[in-house]
Amino acid sequence: MSVLVIAEHTRGEVRDITYELITAGHALEGPLVVAAIGSDPGALDLNRAGVDEIIHVRVPQADFENDVYQQALEALIAERRPDHILVGFSVNSLGYAPAVATKLGLGFASDVFAIRREAGTTVATRAFYGSKVHAELDFPGQRAVMLMLRPTIWPAAGAASAPPSVTERNVTIAGSRARHKEFLDLPKADVDITGADFLLAIGRGIGDKENIALFERLSEKMAATLASSRPLVDAGWMPSSRQVGQSGKTVKPKVYLALGISGAVQHLAGMKASGTIIAVNKDPEAALFNAAHYGAVADLFEVARELEKLY
Amino acid sequence: MVWYVLVTVSTAVLFWGLTRLAFKYRLGRRRPLGLDHLPRRLARGLASVFSHDKLRTRQPVAGGAHMLIFYGFLVLFIGTVILAFQDDFAKPFLHFDFWHGSFYLTYSLFLDVFGATLIVGLAVMAVVRGGVKPPRLNYRRPAGEPGDYDRTRYVIGDWVLVAALVFLALSGFLLEALRIAERNPSFEVWSPVGWTLAQGLRGLGVSGDLAANAHHAVWWVHGVVALAFVSSIPFTKAVHIIASAANLVVRDERAGKKLPRPVPGGKPGEVGYARITDLSWQHLLSLDACTKCGRCHVACPATAAGYPLSPRDLVLDLREVAEGSLGIRATMGIPPLYEKEAPLLGNAIRPETIWSCTQCMACVQVCPVGIEHVPIINQLRRRLVEQGEMDATLQATFETINTTGNSFGEPRRKRGRWSRELPFEIKDIRQQPADLLWYVGDFASFDPRNQRVNRALAQVLQQGGADFGILHEAEKTAGCDVRRAGEEGLWTSLAEQNIATISACDFNRIFSSDPHTFHTLKNEYPELGGKWNVLHHSELLLELVEAGRLNPRKKLGYRATYHDPCMLGRYNGVYEAPRRLLEAVGVELVEMPRNRANSFCCGAGGGRIWMKELRPEGVKRPSEQRIDEAVALGGIDYFVVACPKDVTMYEDAIKTSGHQGEIKLREISELILEALDLAPDPGAGAEQEEEPK
Amino acid sequence: MKIVVCVKLVKVVGDEVEFTADGLDVDSDYLEHALNEWDACAVEEALRIRERLGQAEVIAVTAGDKKSEEALRRCLAMGADRAVRVDSAVTDPISTANALASAVAPESPDLVLCGVQSSDSVQGSTGTALSELLGLPRVAVVKKLEWSGAGPATVHRELEGGLVDVVEVDTPAVLTIQTGINQPRYATLRAIKLAEQQEITLVTAPAGGDPAYRVRRMFTPPKGEGAQMLKGNPSEIASQIAVIIKERLK
C-alpha cells in the first residue's frame, strides 16, 4: 500500500495545499510519496514530516500544463501502483485529475474534507446541495482511489526531522495540447486587503449597486478596509482586488465584519482564519453563522446606519 | 361666388387633413376591443365632454375657463351654421325664412352672451399661461430626461391658437357692432355686447354707409380667418377639438387595470411595441388628443423624484415619431422625419424612461382626454423584456419567481411558516373547506415586518369569527407586478397555476391583504378562467364590524392620516372602507392634500421595487416626499397604510426622510387589533418597535 | 461549426431537509430545480461565439431524467438550436461524463463548453472527465475566451488569488466555463413555452462501467456551536458590534 501526493506549485513556490495533502496522506497506510512535476523540481521545498520519498519528475515545461501533469501522473501510477492518490481540489488539478481517474478507471471523489479507513475500505466525506448536506462515500471494486482534497481543512505538515529520500525521474511528454503562454497579475490595486487589520466585507445582501456608496462611507468612518464576496465582483460592481475567497484573496484580519454574505464554502476558504468574525444577515440560516464568532439576524442596512451614527 | 369657392377650398383642406389623420391611425394595429358597445361609448364620451368633469377636477380655474371657451365656441359655431343654413339653403331653396321675431332675438342674445364667455375664458387662459405660469405648463424637460428638439414651436402654437380664437371672437363682435351701427335698430338691444359696441362706434361717427362698408370689409377678414382656422384644424393644436372628443369615445375604460393579452401565435417581433406602427390605432389617435395640459406631468411620482420619465414627454415624443413617420408632416416632407420601421426603444425613447414607471395610474386617471400612458408603457416594457434589456436585478427576480414562485428566492415550503407563531392554527384550505380563502402574497409571507401585520389580521379575523384558510406552500405570487413589469408569459404561467390551485379548493370568497394580489385576482384572472368574488381585507373587516362581529372596545384617540394604495384606490375605487374602519375605532382622520384618486404612489409598484434606483442625487424618493406631506399636516401620530409594499416603503422612508420619532407607521389591521384590546402579538419576539423617547 | 454545451438541472435545498427512505439522497419534495448557474454562462458564451462568428449550431446536452429537460428548454429559449437528453440517473462525475459522451461524440463538435461545476454537487470534474472520453484537449476554469473559429483558442484560466494563466489550446477542445465571464441573457417565459413545442432528441445511456464512488449515507451535518448571536434592535446590535470591534482591535 502506498500513498502518492502530487505537489502543487506556481512560479517556483509550493502552494499550502501540498503540505495539507501530506498531513492527510499520513493517516492512510503505507509509505507516503510526494511527486513534484516541473522543469526544476529540486528547487521546491518538500521536506516535511510524514514524507517517506520525494520523486522529482523532470519535464520540459516549467509551469503547469494539463497534458503534462496527466502524462506524468499516468507514468507514476503505472510504475508505483499507489492505492491512494491525493491531489488538491484546485484549479490546476481540475484540469487533469478527473481525466486520469476516467482513463484508468480509478475510484474518484472531489472536494473531500474528511477521510478514514474502515475495515479495509476508504471512506471519504464530501458535501452536497451547497454544503447543506454531507455524504459518506466509499469505493467498491478494489481499485486505486484518487481523492481531491478541500484546502484549509487539514493542517500543514511541519518540517521533517530527517530529510526524505529523493528519486529523480524524467518523463517524456508526448505533446501538450493546452500550452501555458504567460501569467497576468492583477493590476496594482489601490489597496491590499490582505494587509488590513479590520475588513468590512459586503455580499449579495446589499442588493443594489447604488448601495455600495453607503458601505464605502461606513468603512471610512469605521477605519475599515472594504472587501467583497464574489457575486459583486462578477457583476462588475467591485474591483477584483477586493474579492475575498478561493478565487480571490485569503485574508486573516483581526476583525472581519461580514454584511449580507451567506458564507459559501469558497468564500469561507478565504477568511475563516480571521481573528474575530462578525456576521450580519437577514437570513437566520446563513451558513456564515456557523463559522462566525458573533452573529446577528437583522437588516444590514439598519445596522449599517446605526453603526455610522456611532463612528 | 368667391366666398363659396373659398368655403369649398377650406372644406377640402379640412377633409384632406382629417383623412390623412385617419390614414395615420389606420397604420396602427387593430385593437381587439375596437368600437364595441358604440352607443354606450358615445354616451359616456359625450357626457365627459359636455360635463368637463375631468377638466374641472383639481384645476377648477382652468377647467372652468375651458368650459367657457368650449360652450362659447360651440354656441357660436352652431349659430353660424344656423345662419348659413338660413341664408344659403332655407331662404333660396325652401323659401323658408325663420330669421326674424323672437327666434332672432333669442338667437342674438345667446350668441352675444356666449361670445362674451368665449372671450372671458380665453382671457383667463392667457393670464394663466402668460402670467401665473404654473409648473404643469412649463414644457422644459425635467432634469433626468435629455431632450433633442426645441419646444418653442409648441409655445408658439399654443399662443397662435389663443390669438386666433380671440381674433375671431373680437372681430365677430366688431362685425356685429358695425352691422348694428349702420342703422341702429332698437331691437338689437337684444345683442347687448354688439349694441354697446355699436353705440360706441356711432359715437365715433361710424354709421350708415361708412359702417356698411367697414362691415363688408371686416366680414371678409373674419370669414377668411374663420375658414383658415377651420381648415387648419387637422394641422395644429386645434385638432384636439376632434381628437380629444373622439378619444374619449374610443378609449378603453379598463386601460391599465386590465392589461391586454398578447395576440396568440405572435412571433417574437410582434411582442409589445417595437415600432410606431405597433401602436394600436386608438393609441395613435390618443397621441393627437394631447393638449400638453401637463396634468399628468405634475401627478407623476417618477417625475417628482427626478426619474427620467415624464408621461407628458413620453406622449409628445411618440407623437413626434408618429407625425414624423406616418402623419401629415411626413406626407409633406417637413422635418424632423422619422423612419417608419425604426425601433422606438433606444432611439426616440430611452429604456430608462420606460423602466421608471411605477404603473400607479395617476397619469391616466387625471388626463382629461383619456390618454392611456400606462398600457403604452406596459407594451414598451414587453418589448424590452422580450429583448432581454432590463436590470440584472429584475432579470434575477423573474428567474427566481419562475423557480420558487416568490420574489424573495425563499424555498416554497417556507411560505406558510409565518402562521406557526399564532396561538391557533390557520386552516389549510387545500384540505378543508372554508368560507374565505386568504391569498396572502409574497411580501406578507416572507417579509418580517409584514408577517407581523399578517398575524394581527389573523387574530382580528379569528376574533370576528371569520372562517378562513390559506394555501400554505401551494400559493405562488399572483403576478400582478410581473405583468406590469412586462413579463407577460410569466404572469400567464403563474395565473394558470394559481387558478388550478385555487379551483381545487372549496370556499365562497377570496380576500387578500395585498392590493396588488387583490387587483389581479379580481380583474385579470377572470379572462383566464379564474372568476371569483374577491375582496380586499379592509372590505372584509368593515363587513365584520358592521355586522357586529367585531366590536372595537377601545376608542383609539389617535390623529392619523391614511394613504390610499394605488392598486386599491385608483385601480379599484375602494376608498371608503378603510376610512370607515378607522372611524369605527375612533381614530381622528386627517387627510393629506393628495388623497383618494389623487393619492401619491410610494414608488414600489410596476416592479420598480425589483429594479435599480434611477433617482438623481439630492432628490427625495416619492415615499420620502409623501412622509413630508404627512408630517406637514402637524401632530400626526400614525401614517396608516393598507398594502404590504407601503408598509416596507414607508417604514424605510420614515427613517431616511429624517422624521423618525415624529411619526409612526401602522397597517390598518394593527389598529383594529389594538382597538379590540386582545393579547399582544405572540410572534413579536425580538422585533420590538422603538418607543418614542 | 458545432458548439455543444453540457448543462445540468441542479437541485436546490431549502432549509428543511428530509432524506429518502434509504438515506442516500434528499427527498425530492424538499428540492427546487434550476438551470445550473455555471452552465447558463456556458450557454451564453456559446451564443456569443455564434454571434461573433456569424453562424454555428449550438446544441445543448444533458444527462438526466425527464425533469432535466427543463434545463434544455431554458437553453432553447435562450437561443440554442437543438437539445439532446441522455436518459440516465445522474450519479458521479465519471458516470455522468460517460452518459454525456454517448450524445456528444457523434456530433463531432468543434467546441464543447461545460460549466466549471454544478451548484448542487460541486464536483468540478465532469467536464474534464468528458474531455478524456472524447479524446479532446481541455482547459478548466475559463474566465475569458478568444477564438476565431479555427485553429487554437486563447483562454484565460482563473487561478486562486485572482492570478490569470493565459493558455493556448488546440481545437476541438473542451472548456469549463467560470461565472463572471458573461451575464447570461434572460429567457422569457414565452420563449420557454415555445421551446416546449420543440422536440428534444432522446438517447439511451450506454450500460455503465463502475461508478467512481458509492454513497453510503447522507446526513445533515451537526451544527457546530456556531456564532454567539447578538440580540436586540439594530441600534443595540450596532452598539454591541462596536464594543466587540474595539476590544478585538486592541
mmCIF file of N, CA and C in Angstrom, chain B residues 431-521:
data_model
loop_
_atom_site.group_PDB
_atom_site.id
_atom_site.type_symbol
_atom_site.label_atom_id
_atom_site.label_comp_id
_atom_site.label_asym_id
_atom_site.label_seq_id
_atom_site.Cartn_x
_atom_site.Cartn_y
_atom_site.Cartn_z
ATOM 1 N N GLN B 431 -56.972 21.301 2.166
ATOM 2 C CA GLN B 431 -57.508 20.083 2.777
ATOM 3 C C GLN B 431 -58.928 20.252 3.277
ATOM 4 N N GLN B 432 -59.214 21.467 3.800
ATOM 5 C CA GLN B 432 -60.525 21.656 4.426
ATOM 6 C C GLN B 432 -61.264 22.799 3.763
ATOM 7 N N PRO B 433 -62.553 22.700 3.649
ATOM 8 C CA PRO B 433 -63.316 23.833 3.109
ATOM 9 C C PRO B 433 -63.370 24.973 4.117
ATOM 10 N N ALA B 434 -63.529 26.173 3.595
ATOM 11 C CA ALA B 434 -63.674 27.351 4.459
ATOM 12 C C ALA B 434 -64.491 28.380 3.705
ATOM 13 N N ASP B 435 -65.023 29.339 4.441
ATOM 14 C CA ASP B 435 -65.834 30.380 3.813
ATOM 15 C C ASP B 435 -64.951 31.304 2.965
ATOM 16 N N LEU B 436 -63.780 31.615 3.523
ATOM 17 C CA LEU B 436 -62.910 32.585 2.867
ATOM 18 C C LEU B 436 -61.535 32.007 2.564
ATOM 19 N N LEU B 437 -61.035 32.264 1.375
ATOM 20 C CA LEU B 437 -59.669 31.873 1.035
ATOM 21 C C LEU B 437 -58.811 33.133 1.142
ATOM 22 N N TRP B 438 -57.820 33.072 2.016
ATOM 23 C CA TRP B 438 -56.948 34.225 2.208
ATOM 24 C C TRP B 438 -55.742 34.041 1.314
ATOM 25 N N TYR B 439 -55.649 34.863 0.270
ATOM 26 C CA TYR B 439 -54.485 34.826 -0.616
ATOM 27 C C TYR B 439 -53.475 35.805 -0.048
ATOM 28 N N VAL B 440 -52.443 35.286 0.556
ATOM 29 C CA VAL B 440 -51.570 36.106 1.387
ATOM 30 C C VAL B 440 -50.610 36.992 0.577
ATOM 31 N N GLY B 441 -49.936 36.433 -0.437
ATOM 32 C CA GLY B 441 -48.997 37.249 -1.209
ATOM 33 C C GLY B 441 -47.570 37.123 -0.699
ATOM 34 N N ASP B 442 -46.605 37.463 -1.587
ATOM 35 C CA ASP B 442 -45.172 37.337 -1.266
ATOM 36 C C ASP B 442 -44.731 38.119 -0.049
ATOM 37 N N PHE B 443 -44.928 39.446 -0.120
ATOM 38 C CA PHE B 443 -44.387 40.310 0.915
ATOM 39 C C PHE B 443 -44.910 39.923 2.285
ATOM 40 N N ALA B 444 -46.203 39.677 2.339
ATOM 41 C CA ALA B 444 -46.776 39.344 3.626
ATOM 42 C C ALA B 444 -46.254 37.995 4.105
ATOM 43 N N SER B 445 -45.937 37.082 3.194
ATOM 44 C CA SER B 445 -45.484 35.759 3.621
ATOM 45 C C SER B 445 -44.057 35.762 4.125
ATOM 46 N N PHE B 446 -43.192 36.580 3.530
ATOM 47 C CA PHE B 446 -41.762 36.446 3.823
ATOM 48 C C PHE B 446 -41.114 37.631 4.509
ATOM 49 N N ASP B 447 -41.692 38.816 4.392
ATOM 50 C CA ASP B 447 -41.042 39.968 4.988
ATOM 51 C C ASP B 447 -41.423 40.063 6.466
ATOM 52 N N PRO B 448 -40.443 40.107 7.363
ATOM 53 C CA PRO B 448 -40.748 40.059 8.813
ATOM 54 C C PRO B 448 -41.728 41.126 9.284
ATOM 55 N N ARG B 449 -41.560 42.371 8.817
ATOM 56 C CA ARG B 449 -42.478 43.432 9.273
ATOM 57 C C ARG B 449 -43.906 43.121 8.819
ATOM 58 N N ASN B 450 -44.033 42.596 7.621
ATOM 59 C CA ASN B 450 -45.362 42.277 7.107
ATOM 60 C C ASN B 450 -45.936 41.004 7.712
ATOM 61 N N GLN B 451 -45.044 40.109 8.148
ATOM 62 C CA GLN B 451 -45.557 38.914 8.828
ATOM 63 C C GLN B 451 -46.277 39.324 10.106
ATOM 64 N N ARG B 452 -45.793 40.383 10.749
ATOM 65 C CA ARG B 452 -46.458 40.874 11.962
ATOM 66 C C ARG B 452 -47.861 41.370 11.626
ATOM 67 N N VAL B 453 -47.966 42.046 10.490
ATOM 68 C CA VAL B 453 -49.277 42.539 10.070
ATOM 69 C C VAL B 453 -50.213 41.365 9.834
ATOM 70 N N ASN B 454 -49.668 40.337 9.181
ATOM 71 C CA ASN B 454 -50.460 39.131 8.931
ATOM 72 C C ASN B 454 -51.035 38.556 10.206
ATOM 73 N N ARG B 455 -50.156 38.447 11.186
ATOM 74 C CA ARG B 455 -50.591 37.818 12.436
ATOM 75 C C ARG B 455 -51.646 38.683 13.104
ATOM 76 N N ALA B 456 -51.478 40.006 12.994
ATOM 77 C CA ALA B 456 -52.503 40.891 13.554
ATOM 78 C C ALA B 456 -53.827 40.643 12.858
ATOM 79 N N LEU B 457 -53.789 40.578 11.551
ATOM 80 C CA LEU B 457 -55.006 40.360 10.772
ATOM 81 C C LEU B 457 -55.629 39.017 11.116
ATOM 82 N N ALA B 458 -54.783 37.991 11.240
ATOM 83 C CA ALA B 458 -55.307 36.662 11.565
ATOM 84 C C ALA B 458 -56.036 36.679 12.898
ATOM 85 N N GLN B 459 -55.426 37.353 13.873
ATOM 86 C CA GLN B 459 -56.075 37.392 15.183
ATOM 87 C C GLN B 459 -57.386 38.163 15.126
ATOM 88 N N VAL B 460 -57.406 39.244 14.366
ATOM 89 C CA VAL B 460 -58.631 40.026 14.246
ATOM 90 C C VAL B 460 -59.729 39.176 13.611
ATOM 91 N N LEU B 461 -59.374 38.474 12.557
ATOM 92 C CA LEU B 461 -60.359 37.654 11.854
ATOM 93 C C LEU B 461 -60.861 36.516 12.751
ATOM 94 N N GLN B 462 -59.935 35.949 13.492
ATOM 95 C CA GLN B 462 -60.313 34.873 14.401
ATOM 96 C C GLN B 462 -61.304 35.394 15.436
ATOM 97 N N GLN B 463 -60.994 36.586 15.926
ATOM 98 C CA GLN B 463 -61.861 37.203 16.916
ATOM 99 C C GLN B 463 -63.258 37.458 16.325
ATOM 100 N N GLY B 464 -63.261 37.836 15.047
ATOM 101 C CA GLY B 464 -64.529 38.144 14.400
ATOM 102 C C GLY B 464 -65.265 36.905 13.914
ATOM 103 N N GLY B 465 -64.729 35.749 14.253
ATOM 104 C CA GLY B 465 -65.398 34.506 13.883
ATOM 105 C C GLY B 465 -65.374 34.215 12.390
ATOM 106 N N ALA B 466 -64.420 34.781 11.666
ATOM 107 C CA ALA B 466 -64.356 34.509 10.226
ATOM 108 C C ALA B 466 -63.789 33.113 9.996
ATOM 109 N N ASP B 467 -64.338 32.420 9.025
ATOM 110 C CA ASP B 467 -63.883 31.065 8.715
ATOM 111 C C ASP B 467 -62.962 31.165 7.502
ATOM 112 N N PHE B 468 -61.654 31.126 7.715
ATOM 113 C CA PHE B 468 -60.730 31.339 6.604
ATOM 114 C C PHE B 468 -59.623 30.305 6.596
ATOM 115 N N GLY B 469 -59.001 30.161 5.453
ATOM 116 C CA GLY B 469 -57.867 29.246 5.317
ATOM 117 C C GLY B 469 -56.873 29.825 4.328
ATOM 118 N N ILE B 470 -55.648 29.302 4.382
ATOM 119 C CA ILE B 470 -54.629 29.762 3.428
ATOM 120 C C ILE B 470 -54.088 28.566 2.648
ATOM 121 N N LEU B 471 -53.415 28.869 1.561
ATOM 122 C CA LEU B 471 -52.925 27.808 0.677
ATOM 123 C C LEU B 471 -51.573 27.258 1.100
ATOM 124 N N HIS B 472 -50.974 27.844 2.138
ATOM 125 C CA HIS B 472 -49.641 27.416 2.587
ATOM 126 C C HIS B 472 -48.689 27.375 1.406
ATOM 127 N N GLU B 473 -47.940 26.293 1.243
ATOM 128 C CA GLU B 473 -46.881 26.359 0.239
ATOM 129 C C GLU B 473 -47.355 26.186 -1.203
ATOM 130 N N ALA B 474 -48.663 25.979 -1.377
ATOM 131 C CA ALA B 474 -49.146 25.880 -2.759
ATOM 132 C C ALA B 474 -49.343 27.249 -3.383
ATOM 133 N N GLU B 475 -49.286 28.293 -2.544
ATOM 134 C CA GLU B 475 -49.537 29.633 -3.057
ATOM 135 C C GLU B 475 -48.303 30.169 -3.768
ATOM 136 N N LYS B 476 -48.516 30.713 -4.957
ATOM 137 C CA LYS B 476 -47.416 31.396 -5.638
ATOM 138 C C LYS B 476 -47.805 32.855 -5.777
ATOM 139 N N THR B 477 -46.851 33.686 -6.084
ATOM 140 C CA THR B 477 -47.179 35.088 -6.265
ATOM 141 C C THR B 477 -48.239 35.225 -7.347
ATOM 142 N N ALA B 478 -49.217 36.104 -7.094
ATOM 143 C CA ALA B 478 -50.309 36.269 -8.064
ATOM 144 C C ALA B 478 -49.802 36.892 -9.349
ATOM 145 N N GLY B 479 -48.657 37.553 -9.291
ATOM 146 C CA GLY B 479 -48.006 38.002 -10.511
ATOM 147 C C GLY B 479 -48.392 39.387 -10.998
ATOM 148 N N CYS B 480 -49.116 40.167 -10.213
ATOM 149 C CA CYS B 480 -49.549 41.490 -10.670
ATOM 150 C C CYS B 480 -48.370 42.319 -11.164
ATOM 151 N N ASP B 481 -47.343 42.443 -10.359
ATOM 152 C CA ASP B 481 -46.208 43.278 -10.754
ATOM 153 C C ASP B 481 -45.362 42.647 -11.844
ATOM 154 N N VAL B 482 -45.389 41.308 -11.931
ATOM 155 C CA VAL B 482 -44.684 40.639 -13.027
ATOM 156 C C VAL B 482 -45.303 41.092 -14.344
ATOM 157 N N ARG B 483 -46.638 41.145 -14.353
ATOM 158 C CA ARG B 483 -47.341 41.580 -15.560
ATOM 159 C C ARG B 483 -47.033 43.040 -15.857
ATOM 160 N N ARG B 484 -47.079 43.851 -14.819
ATOM 161 C CA ARG B 484 -46.838 45.275 -15.021
ATOM 162 C C ARG B 484 -45.402 45.571 -15.399
ATOM 163 N N ALA B 485 -44.490 44.666 -15.027
ATOM 164 C CA ALA B 485 -43.096 44.872 -15.422
ATOM 165 C C ALA B 485 -42.830 44.359 -16.841
ATOM 166 N N GLY B 486 -43.846 43.738 -17.448
ATOM 167 C CA GLY B 486 -43.714 43.378 -18.852
ATOM 168 C C GLY B 486 -43.456 41.913 -19.167
ATOM 169 N N GLU B 487 -43.350 41.049 -18.134
ATOM 170 C CA GLU B 487 -43.135 39.618 -18.414
ATOM 171 C C GLU B 487 -44.488 38.928 -18.497
ATOM 172 N N GLU B 488 -45.129 39.122 -19.635
ATOM 173 C CA GLU B 488 -46.492 38.640 -19.801
ATOM 174 C C GLU B 488 -46.554 37.115 -19.713
ATOM 175 N N GLY B 489 -45.549 36.445 -20.291
ATOM 176 C CA GLY B 489 -45.528 34.985 -20.303
ATOM 177 C C GLY B 489 -45.455 34.425 -18.892
ATOM 178 N N LEU B 490 -44.655 35.050 -18.048
ATOM 179 C CA LEU B 490 -44.513 34.574 -16.679
ATOM 180 C C LEU B 490 -45.811 34.788 -15.909
ATOM 181 N N TRP B 491 -46.445 35.944 -16.130
ATOM 182 C CA TRP B 491 -47.736 36.202 -15.463
ATOM 183 C C TRP B 491 -48.748 35.146 -15.873
ATOM 184 N N THR B 492 -48.799 34.871 -17.179
ATOM 185 C CA THR B 492 -49.763 33.879 -17.664
ATOM 186 C C THR B 492 -49.512 32.531 -16.996
ATOM 187 N N SER B 493 -48.227 32.152 -16.937
ATOM 188 C CA SER B 493 -47.871 30.857 -16.346
ATOM 189 C C SER B 493 -48.282 30.815 -14.872
ATOM 190 N N LEU B 494 -47.981 31.889 -14.135
ATOM 191 C CA LEU B 494 -48.354 31.948 -12.717
ATOM 192 C C LEU B 494 -49.865 31.896 -12.562
ATOM 193 N N ALA B 495 -50.556 32.692 -13.385
ATOM 194 C CA ALA B 495 -52.014 32.745 -13.264
ATOM 195 C C ALA B 495 -52.626 31.375 -13.511
ATOM 196 N N GLU B 496 -52.142 30.695 -14.541
ATOM 197 C CA GLU B 496 -52.706 29.371 -14.837
ATOM 198 C C GLU B 496 -52.491 28.422 -13.667
ATOM 199 N N GLN B 497 -51.278 28.469 -13.109
ATOM 200 C CA GLN B 497 -51.014 27.571 -11.977
ATOM 201 C C GLN B 497 -51.868 27.938 -10.784
ATOM 202 N N ASN B 498 -51.958 29.230 -10.485
ATOM 203 C CA ASN B 498 -52.726 29.669 -9.322
ATOM 204 C C ASN B 498 -54.207 29.354 -9.488
ATOM 205 N N ILE B 499 -54.714 29.545 -10.708
ATOM 206 C CA ILE B 499 -56.133 29.252 -10.940
ATOM 207 C C ILE B 499 -56.402 27.769 -10.692
ATOM 208 N N ALA B 500 -55.481 26.927 -11.149
ATOM 209 C CA ALA B 500 -55.662 25.493 -10.910
ATOM 210 C C ALA B 500 -55.659 25.190 -9.422
ATOM 211 N N THR B 501 -54.715 25.791 -8.694
ATOM 212 C CA THR B 501 -54.611 25.555 -7.246
ATOM 213 C C THR B 501 -55.881 26.008 -6.536
ATOM 214 N N ILE B 502 -56.320 27.240 -6.865
ATOM 215 C CA ILE B 502 -57.491 27.796 -6.188
ATOM 216 C C ILE B 502 -58.740 26.990 -6.531
ATOM 217 N N SER B 503 -58.848 26.612 -7.794
ATOM 218 C CA SER B 503 -60.064 25.903 -8.217
ATOM 219 C C SER B 503 -60.236 24.580 -7.501
ATOM 220 N N ALA B 504 -59.135 24.020 -7.030
ATOM 221 C CA ALA B 504 -59.244 22.730 -6.343
ATOM 222 C C ALA B 504 -59.742 22.879 -4.909
ATOM 223 N N CYS B 505 -59.916 24.126 -4.466
ATOM 224 C CA CYS B 505 -60.321 24.339 -3.075
ATOM 225 C C CYS B 505 -61.811 24.644 -2.964
ATOM 226 N N ASP B 506 -62.320 24.484 -1.770
ATOM 227 C CA ASP B 506 -63.742 24.657 -1.502
ATOM 228 C C ASP B 506 -63.929 25.893 -0.633
ATOM 229 N N PHE B 507 -64.465 26.969 -1.226
ATOM 230 C CA PHE B 507 -64.602 28.226 -0.481
ATOM 231 C C PHE B 507 -65.676 29.069 -1.155
ATOM 232 N N ASN B 508 -66.054 30.182 -0.538
ATOM 233 C CA ASN B 508 -67.031 31.081 -1.146
ATOM 234 C C ASN B 508 -66.390 32.312 -1.752
ATOM 235 N N ARG B 509 -65.545 32.938 -0.966
ATOM 236 C CA ARG B 509 -64.922 34.175 -1.459
ATOM 237 C C ARG B 509 -63.421 34.182 -1.179
ATOM 238 N N ILE B 510 -62.728 35.015 -1.912
ATOM 239 C CA ILE B 510 -61.285 35.189 -1.708
ATOM 240 C C ILE B 510 -61.062 36.586 -1.149
ATOM 241 N N PHE B 511 -60.103 36.732 -0.214
ATOM 242 C CA PHE B 511 -59.700 38.081 0.161
ATOM 243 C C PHE B 511 -58.183 38.126 0.242
ATOM 244 N N SER B 512 -57.648 39.318 0.109
ATOM 245 C CA SER B 512 -56.203 39.473 0.240
ATOM 246 C C SER B 512 -55.893 40.755 0.972
ATOM 247 N N SER B 513 -54.803 40.738 1.724
ATOM 248 C CA SER B 513 -54.362 41.954 2.392
ATOM 249 C C SER B 513 -53.379 42.715 1.505
ATOM 250 N N ASP B 514 -53.147 42.183 0.311
ATOM 251 C CA ASP B 514 -52.223 42.824 -0.614
ATOM 252 C C ASP B 514 -53.024 43.371 -1.794
ATOM 253 N N PRO B 515 -53.103 44.709 -1.947
ATOM 254 C CA PRO B 515 -53.887 45.278 -3.040
ATOM 255 C C PRO B 515 -53.437 44.805 -4.427
ATOM 256 N N HIS B 516 -52.150 44.524 -4.601
ATOM 257 C CA HIS B 516 -51.701 44.070 -5.915
ATOM 258 C C HIS B 516 -52.310 42.713 -6.244
ATOM 259 N N THR B 517 -52.222 41.806 -5.264
ATOM 260 C CA THR B 517 -52.829 40.481 -5.418
ATOM 261 C C THR B 517 -54.320 40.617 -5.658
ATOM 262 N N PHE B 518 -54.954 41.423 -4.806
ATOM 263 C CA PHE B 518 -56.402 41.662 -4.894
ATOM 264 C C PHE B 518 -56.767 42.121 -6.301
ATOM 265 N N HIS B 519 -56.002 43.072 -6.828
ATOM 266 C CA HIS B 519 -56.332 43.630 -8.131
ATOM 267 C C HIS B 519 -56.268 42.604 -9.254
ATOM 268 N N THR B 520 -55.181 41.866 -9.313
ATOM 269 C CA THR B 520 -55.040 40.959 -10.447
ATOM 270 C C THR B 520 -55.986 39.763 -10.338
ATOM 271 N N LEU B 521 -56.226 39.295 -9.106
ATOM 272 C CA LEU B 521 -57.171 38.193 -8.934
ATOM 273 C C LEU B 521 -58.566 38.624 -9.371
#
